[in-house]
Coordinates of C-alpha atoms in Angstrom, one line a residue:
X1 CA 121.4 153.0 109.6
X2 CA 123.4 150.1 108.1
X3 CA 123.2 146.5 108.7
X4 CA 125.2 146.4 111.7
X5 CA 121.7 147.6 113.5
X6 CA 120.2 144.1 112.2
X7 CA 123.5 142.5 113.2
X8 CA 122.8 144.5 116.5
X9 CA 118.9 143.4 116.4
X10 CA 119.8 139.4 115.9
X11 CA 122.3 139.8 118.9
X12 CA 119.8 141.3 121.1
X13 CA 117.2 138.6 120.2
X14 CA 119.7 135.6 121.4
X15 CA 120.8 137.5 124.1
X16 CA 117.4 139.1 125.6
X17 CA 114.6 136.9 124.1
X18 CA 113.5 139.8 122.3
X19 CA 112.3 138.9 118.5
X20 CA 114.3 141.1 116.0
X21 CA 110.7 141.3 114.2
X22 CA 109.2 142.8 117.1
X23 CA 112.1 145.5 117.4
X24 CA 112.0 146.1 114.0
X25 CA 108.2 147.1 114.0
X26 CA 108.4 149.0 117.2
X27 CA 111.3 151.1 115.4
X28 CA 109.5 152.0 112.6
X29 CA 106.4 152.9 114.4
X30 CA 108.8 155.1 116.1
X31 CA 110.1 156.8 113.4
X32 CA 106.9 157.7 111.9
X33 CA 106.3 160.0 114.8
X34 CA 109.8 161.1 114.2
X35 CA 109.4 161.8 111.0
X36 CA 105.6 163.4 111.6
X37 CA 107.1 165.4 114.2
X38 CA 110.2 167.0 112.1
X39 CA 109.1 167.0 108.6
X40 CA 105.4 167.0 108.2
X41 CA 102.6 166.1 110.6
X42 CA 99.8 166.3 108.2
X43 CA 101.3 163.7 106.1
X44 CA 100.0 159.9 106.1
X45 CA 103.3 157.9 106.2
X46 CA 104.9 154.7 106.2
X47 CA 108.0 153.9 107.3
X48 CA 110.2 150.4 106.0
X49 CA 113.7 149.1 107.4
X50 CA 115.1 146.4 104.9
X51 CA 115.9 143.7 106.8
X52 CA 119.1 142.3 105.5
X53 CA 120.8 146.3 104.5
X54 CA 119.1 148.2 107.6
X55 CA 118.5 150.8 105.3
X56 CA 115.1 153.3 105.8
X57 CA 113.2 154.6 103.6
X58 CA 109.8 156.9 104.0
X59 CA 106.6 156.7 101.9
X60 CA 104.0 159.2 102.0
X61 CA 100.4 157.5 101.3
X62 CA 98.7 159.7 99.1
X63 CA 94.8 159.7 97.5
X64 CA 95.0 159.9 93.9
X65 CA 92.0 162.1 92.6
X66 CA 91.2 164.3 89.7
X67 CA 91.9 167.6 91.3
X68 CA 94.6 168.2 93.8
X69 CA 93.8 170.2 96.9
X70 CA 96.2 168.8 99.3
X71 CA 99.2 168.1 97.7
X72 CA 100.4 166.6 100.9
X73 CA 97.7 164.2 100.9
X74 CA 96.5 164.0 97.4
X75 CA 98.1 163.0 93.8
X76 CA 96.6 163.5 90.6
X77 CA 96.0 160.7 88.0
X78 CA 98.4 162.1 85.6
X79 CA 101.3 162.0 88.3
X80 CA 100.3 158.8 89.5
X81 CA 101.0 157.2 86.1
X82 CA 104.5 157.8 87.1
X83 CA 104.6 155.0 89.2
X84 CA 102.4 152.9 87.5
X85 CA 99.8 152.8 84.3
X86 CA 97.3 150.8 86.5
X87 CA 96.3 153.1 89.0
X88 CA 92.9 154.8 89.2
X89 CA 91.1 157.7 90.9
X90 CA 90.7 156.4 94.4
X91 CA 93.2 154.3 94.4
X92 CA 96.4 155.2 97.4
X93 CA 99.9 155.5 96.0
X94 CA 103.4 155.3 97.7
X95 CA 105.8 158.2 97.4
X96 CA 109.1 158.2 98.7
X97 CA 109.9 161.2 100.4
X98 CA 112.5 159.6 102.7
X99 CA 114.6 162.8 103.9
X100 CA 118.4 163.3 103.0
X101 CA 119.3 163.6 106.8
X102 CA 116.8 161.1 108.0
X103 CA 119.8 158.7 109.1
X104 CA 120.6 160.4 111.7
X105 CA 117.4 160.9 113.6
X106 CA 116.6 156.9 112.6
X107 CA 120.0 156.2 114.2
X108 CA 118.8 158.0 117.7
X109 CA 115.2 156.6 117.3
X110 CA 116.2 152.8 117.0
X111 CA 118.4 153.0 120.0
X112 CA 115.8 154.5 122.2
X113 CA 113.2 152.1 121.4
X114 CA 115.6 149.4 121.5
X115 CA 116.4 150.6 125.1
X116 CA 113.0 150.8 126.0
X117 CA 111.8 147.3 124.7
X118 CA 115.1 145.8 126.6
X119 CA 113.7 147.4 129.7
X120 CA 109.9 146.4 129.3
X121 CA 111.1 142.9 128.3
X122 CA 113.1 142.3 131.4
X123 CA 110.2 143.5 133.3
X124 CA 107.9 140.9 131.4
X125 CA 110.8 138.3 132.3
X126 CA 111.4 139.2 136.0
X127 CA 106.7 139.5 136.3
X128 CA 106.9 136.1 134.8
X129 CA 109.5 134.6 137.5
X130 CA 107.8 135.9 140.3
X131 CA 104.3 135.4 139.4
X132 CA 105.1 131.7 139.2
X133 CA 106.4 132.3 142.8
X134 CA 103.3 133.3 144.1
X135 CA 102.9 130.9 147.6
X136 CA 106.3 129.9 147.2
X137 CA 109.2 131.2 149.4
X138 CA 111.8 134.0 148.3
X139 CA 114.8 134.9 150.5
X140 CA 116.4 138.0 150.5
X141 CA 118.2 140.7 152.0
X142 CA 116.5 144.1 153.9
X143 CA 117.7 147.4 152.4
X144 CA 115.6 149.9 153.6
X145 CA 112.3 151.2 155.1
X146 CA 110.0 153.1 153.6
X147 CA 107.3 154.7 155.6
X148 CA 106.0 151.3 157.6
X149 CA 107.0 148.6 154.4
X150 CA 110.4 146.8 154.8
X151 CA 112.3 146.8 151.1
X152 CA 114.1 143.3 150.7
X153 CA 116.2 143.1 147.7
X154 CA 115.6 139.7 146.0
X155 CA 118.3 139.9 143.5
X156 CA 116.6 140.3 140.3
X157 CA 113.9 142.2 142.0
X158 CA 112.8 144.1 145.1
X159 CA 109.9 143.0 147.4
X160 CA 107.5 145.0 149.5
X161 CA 107.0 143.4 153.5
X162 CA 104.1 145.4 154.6
X163 CA 102.8 146.0 158.1
X164 CA 99.6 144.2 157.9
X165 CA 102.0 141.3 156.5
X166 CA 105.2 142.1 159.5
X167 CA 105.3 139.5 162.2
X168 CA 104.2 141.3 165.5
X169 CA 107.0 141.9 167.6
X170 CA 109.7 140.9 164.9
X171 CA 112.3 143.5 164.4
X172 CA 113.8 143.9 161.2
X173 CA 117.2 146.1 160.1
X174 CA 119.1 146.4 157.5
X175 CA 121.5 143.9 156.2
X176 CA 119.1 141.1 158.2
X177 CA 118.5 138.1 155.3
X178 CA 114.9 137.0 155.9
X179 CA 112.6 134.5 154.3
X180 CA 109.0 135.0 153.1
X181 CA 106.2 134.0 151.5
X182 CA 104.9 135.6 147.9
X183 CA 101.5 137.0 148.2
X184 CA 101.0 138.6 145.4
X185 CA 102.7 139.9 142.1
X186 CA 101.4 143.2 140.3
X187 CA 102.4 144.2 137.2
X188 CA 102.9 147.9 136.6
X189 CA 104.2 149.9 134.4
X190 CA 107.8 150.0 135.9
X191 CA 109.1 147.1 137.4
X192 CA 106.8 144.9 138.7
X193 CA 105.4 144.8 142.7
X194 CA 106.0 141.9 145.0
X195 CA 104.5 141.5 148.0
X196 CA 106.2 139.3 150.6
X197 CA 104.7 138.2 154.3
X198 CA 106.0 136.7 157.2
X199 CA 102.5 136.0 158.7
X200 CA 100.9 133.7 156.2
X201 CA 100.0 130.0 157.4
X202 CA 101.7 129.4 153.4
X203 CA 105.2 130.2 155.2
X204 CA 105.3 127.7 157.8
X205 CA 103.9 125.1 155.2
X206 CA 106.7 125.6 152.6
X207 CA 109.4 125.9 155.5
X208 CA 108.1 122.4 156.6
X209 CA 108.5 121.4 152.9
X210 CA 111.6 122.5 152.4
X211 CA 113.3 120.8 156.1
X212 CA 110.7 117.4 156.0
X213 CA 111.7 115.6 153.1
X214 CA 108.9 113.1 153.8
X215 CA 106.2 116.5 153.2
X216 CA 108.3 116.9 149.8
X217 CA 107.7 113.4 148.4
X218 CA 104.4 113.3 149.2
X219 CA 104.8 110.9 152.3
X220 CA 103.4 112.8 154.6
X221 CA 100.7 115.5 154.1
X222 CA 100.2 118.9 155.7
X223 CA 96.2 118.7 156.2
X224 CA 95.7 122.1 157.8
X225 CA 97.7 125.0 159.3
X226 CA 95.9 127.3 162.4
X227 CA 98.5 130.5 162.8
X228 CA 99.1 133.0 165.3
X229 CA 101.9 135.1 163.7
X230 CA 104.9 135.0 166.2
X231 CA 103.3 133.2 169.1
X232 CA 101.9 130.1 168.0
X233 CA 101.1 127.5 165.0
X234 CA 99.5 124.1 165.3
X235 CA 100.0 122.2 162.2
X236 CA 98.0 118.6 161.3
X237 CA 99.8 116.1 159.8
X238 CA 98.7 113.0 158.1
X239 CA 101.5 109.8 156.6
X240 CA 100.4 108.1 153.6
X241 CA 102.8 105.0 154.9
X242 CA 101.4 103.7 158.2
X243 CA 105.0 102.7 159.0
X244 CA 106.1 106.8 158.6
X245 CA 105.5 108.3 161.7
X246 CA 104.3 111.9 160.8
X247 CA 105.2 113.8 163.8
X248 CA 108.2 112.1 164.4
X249 CA 109.5 112.8 160.5
X250 CA 108.4 116.8 161.0
X251 CA 110.4 116.9 164.7
X252 CA 113.3 115.3 163.2
X253 CA 116.0 113.3 165.3
X254 CA 116.4 115.6 168.9
X255 CA 113.8 118.2 167.3
X256 CA 116.3 119.4 164.7
X257 CA 113.8 119.7 161.8
X258 CA 111.3 121.9 163.8
X259 CA 113.5 123.6 166.0
X260 CA 115.5 125.1 162.3
X261 CA 111.4 126.7 161.5
X262 CA 111.0 128.0 164.8
X263 CA 114.6 129.3 165.0
X264 CA 113.1 130.9 161.5
X265 CA 110.0 131.9 162.9
X266 CA 112.4 134.0 165.7
X267 CA 110.9 131.7 168.1
X268 CA 107.1 130.9 167.5
X269 CA 105.9 128.0 169.3
X270 CA 104.8 125.3 166.6
X271 CA 102.7 122.2 167.9
X272 CA 102.7 119.3 165.5
X273 CA 99.3 117.5 165.8
X274 CA 98.6 113.7 164.0
X275 CA 95.6 114.3 162.1
X276 CA 92.7 111.7 162.4
X277 CA 89.2 111.0 160.5
X278 CA 87.8 110.8 163.4
X279 CA 86.1 114.1 164.8
X280 CA 86.9 113.3 168.4
X281 CA 90.2 111.7 168.0
X282 CA 91.6 114.9 166.1
X283 CA 89.7 117.4 168.7
X284 CA 91.7 115.7 171.6
X285 CA 94.9 116.1 169.3
X286 CA 94.4 119.4 168.4
X287 CA 94.4 120.8 172.1
X288 CA 97.9 119.3 172.5
X289 CA 99.7 120.4 174.7
X290 CA 96.5 119.6 177.2
X291 CA 95.5 116.5 178.2
X292 CA 91.7 115.1 177.4
X293 CA 89.9 112.8 179.2
X294 CA 86.4 113.0 177.0
X295 CA 85.5 114.7 173.6
X296 CA 81.5 114.8 172.9
X297 CA 80.6 116.0 169.9
X298 CA 77.3 117.6 167.7
X299 CA 78.0 116.5 164.3
X300 CA 74.9 118.5 163.3
X301 CA 75.8 121.9 164.5
X302 CA 80.0 120.9 164.0
X303 CA 80.2 121.5 168.1
X304 CA 82.6 119.7 170.8
X305 CA 82.1 119.3 174.7
X306 CA 85.6 118.4 175.8
X307 CA 86.6 117.5 179.5
X308 CA 89.8 117.6 180.8
X309 CA 91.3 117.4 184.0
X310 CA 90.6 120.1 186.5
X311 CA 94.9 121.0 186.6
X312 CA 94.6 120.9 182.6
X313 CA 91.7 123.6 182.0
X314 CA 93.9 126.6 181.6
X315 CA 96.5 125.0 179.7
X316 CA 93.9 123.6 177.3
X317 CA 92.2 127.2 177.2
X318 CA 95.8 128.8 177.2
X319 CA 96.8 132.1 177.5
X320 CA 93.9 134.8 176.5
X321 CA 92.6 131.6 174.9
X322 CA 94.9 130.9 172.5
X323 CA 95.2 126.7 172.5
X324 CA 91.4 126.5 172.4
X325 CA 91.1 129.1 169.5
X326 CA 94.0 127.7 167.4
X327 CA 92.5 124.1 168.1
X328 CA 89.5 125.5 166.7
X329 CA 90.6 126.9 163.9
X330 CA 92.4 123.8 162.7
X331 CA 89.5 121.5 163.3
X332 CA 86.9 123.9 162.3
X333 CA 85.1 122.7 165.2
X334 CA 83.5 125.1 167.8
X335 CA 84.7 123.5 170.9
X336 CA 83.7 124.0 174.6
X337 CA 85.9 123.0 177.0
X338 CA 84.9 121.8 180.8
X339 CA 87.0 120.7 183.6
X340 CA 85.9 117.5 185.6
X341 CA 84.8 119.4 188.3
X342 CA 82.7 122.1 186.1
X343 CA 81.0 118.8 184.6
X344 CA 80.7 117.2 188.0
X345 CA 79.1 120.2 188.9
X346 CA 76.4 120.3 185.8
X347 CA 75.4 117.2 186.3
X348 CA 74.3 117.7 189.8
X349 CA 72.7 120.6 189.2
X350 CA 70.5 118.7 186.6
X351 CA 69.9 115.6 188.9
X352 CA 68.7 117.9 191.5
X353 CA 66.5 119.7 189.3
X354 CA 65.5 116.9 187.6
X355 CA 61.6 115.9 188.1
X356 CA 60.5 112.3 187.2
X357 CA 56.4 113.4 187.2
X358 CA 57.4 115.9 184.0
X359 CA 60.1 113.5 182.5
X360 CA 57.0 112.1 180.0
X361 CA 56.4 115.2 178.0
X362 CA 60.3 115.8 177.8
X363 CA 60.3 119.4 179.5
X364 CA 62.6 118.6 182.7
X365 CA 65.1 116.3 180.8
X366 CA 68.8 116.1 181.9
X367 CA 70.4 117.8 178.8
X368 CA 73.6 116.1 178.5
X369 CA 73.2 113.4 176.1
X370 CA 76.0 113.5 174.0
X371 CA 75.7 112.4 170.2
X372 CA 79.3 110.8 170.2
X373 CA 81.3 109.8 172.8
X374 CA 84.9 109.7 173.0
X375 CA 87.2 108.4 176.1
X376 CA 91.0 109.5 175.4
X377 CA 92.5 108.4 178.5
X378 CA 91.5 108.5 182.4
X379 CA 94.0 106.6 183.7
X380 CA 96.1 109.8 184.9
X381 CA 95.5 111.5 188.0
X382 CA 98.8 113.8 188.4
X383 CA 100.3 116.1 186.4
X384 CA 103.4 114.3 185.7
X385 CA 101.2 111.9 183.6
X386 CA 101.1 112.4 180.1
X387 CA 98.3 110.7 177.2
X388 CA 100.1 108.6 174.6
X389 CA 97.7 109.5 171.5
X390 CA 99.0 113.1 172.2
X391 CA 102.0 115.0 170.6
X392 CA 103.6 118.1 171.5
X393 CA 106.7 119.2 170.0
X394 CA 107.4 122.6 172.5
X395 CA 107.7 120.0 175.0
X396 CA 110.2 118.2 173.9
X397 CA 112.3 121.1 172.7

């Protein structure tokens, strides 16, 4: 050990950000273990490294007693007087016991400790870097598969894409570059575990922030996202500037902005919906691309009854109920969709069952008394007509 060690530790402090004192303290602790292993396990010792010269000295801590029973841990008062006249029985004195060949052991130990601390520090830096990226997007290259997990190289670390976070039907190949959403970073004894997702709604949100400047600068706000990964996503947006069309900003010229996101999500359909504080208007828009005639709401129970043209019923409900399901998730309302014919039949049946003689008791009232009524558009009669308040990205593309 020499001044070269101190110089090396100073360089590590500059380059790696690991404090010199932290390293010296760690080396001293490791040298205590090394001394006990090689020269005297029963001894209570301390190791000191000179901060200027790098010299290493070992001191045994011995109790001053009247009669010595264990020379490795005890010292007589007469012997202690050699180190200072002020010592008394019961005091502890440090006696240097540095072995002649301890320098070689010290050098090897110092190297091992420094390398270990560098690895620990680098793991800590990586953990901090990626824990700060939780709920953000990362980009990487697929390097291998472990069981059903996809391993992605992020440059300074590897990420795990578990089966539960993979888009159904999406094919992953080695060397493919993908973008994913960081859902969790766990600190371990080795490298941090970084878990990413391709199915999280946050992925769509971050992709929009990257593609749409108006979202990035806060002019346009994403209110909610409802997603069924690999199939369809609905996004409710709102403009804080009345001069900025939120849907147009997200779609982009000739659909360029939204198309880039659709391509990144391997063809997943995206409906961009204009958010409204009016529940009826918002619910009607959420069912895009279907056309809506009327929305009746029950505010207390958060239930909405939606009336659509007969030829729009299947579109409003969607394949296996997907469109209605996503609309309900987006708005937070339970949505009951009926066609005009179904509504007409329901009212006719109620009229047939209506008994004026019993109406005073309220036992046979006509049930359909909407708390709130919202008429969307009643001017269309053909499939070619399109209500003005509905925006659908997929139809535009």
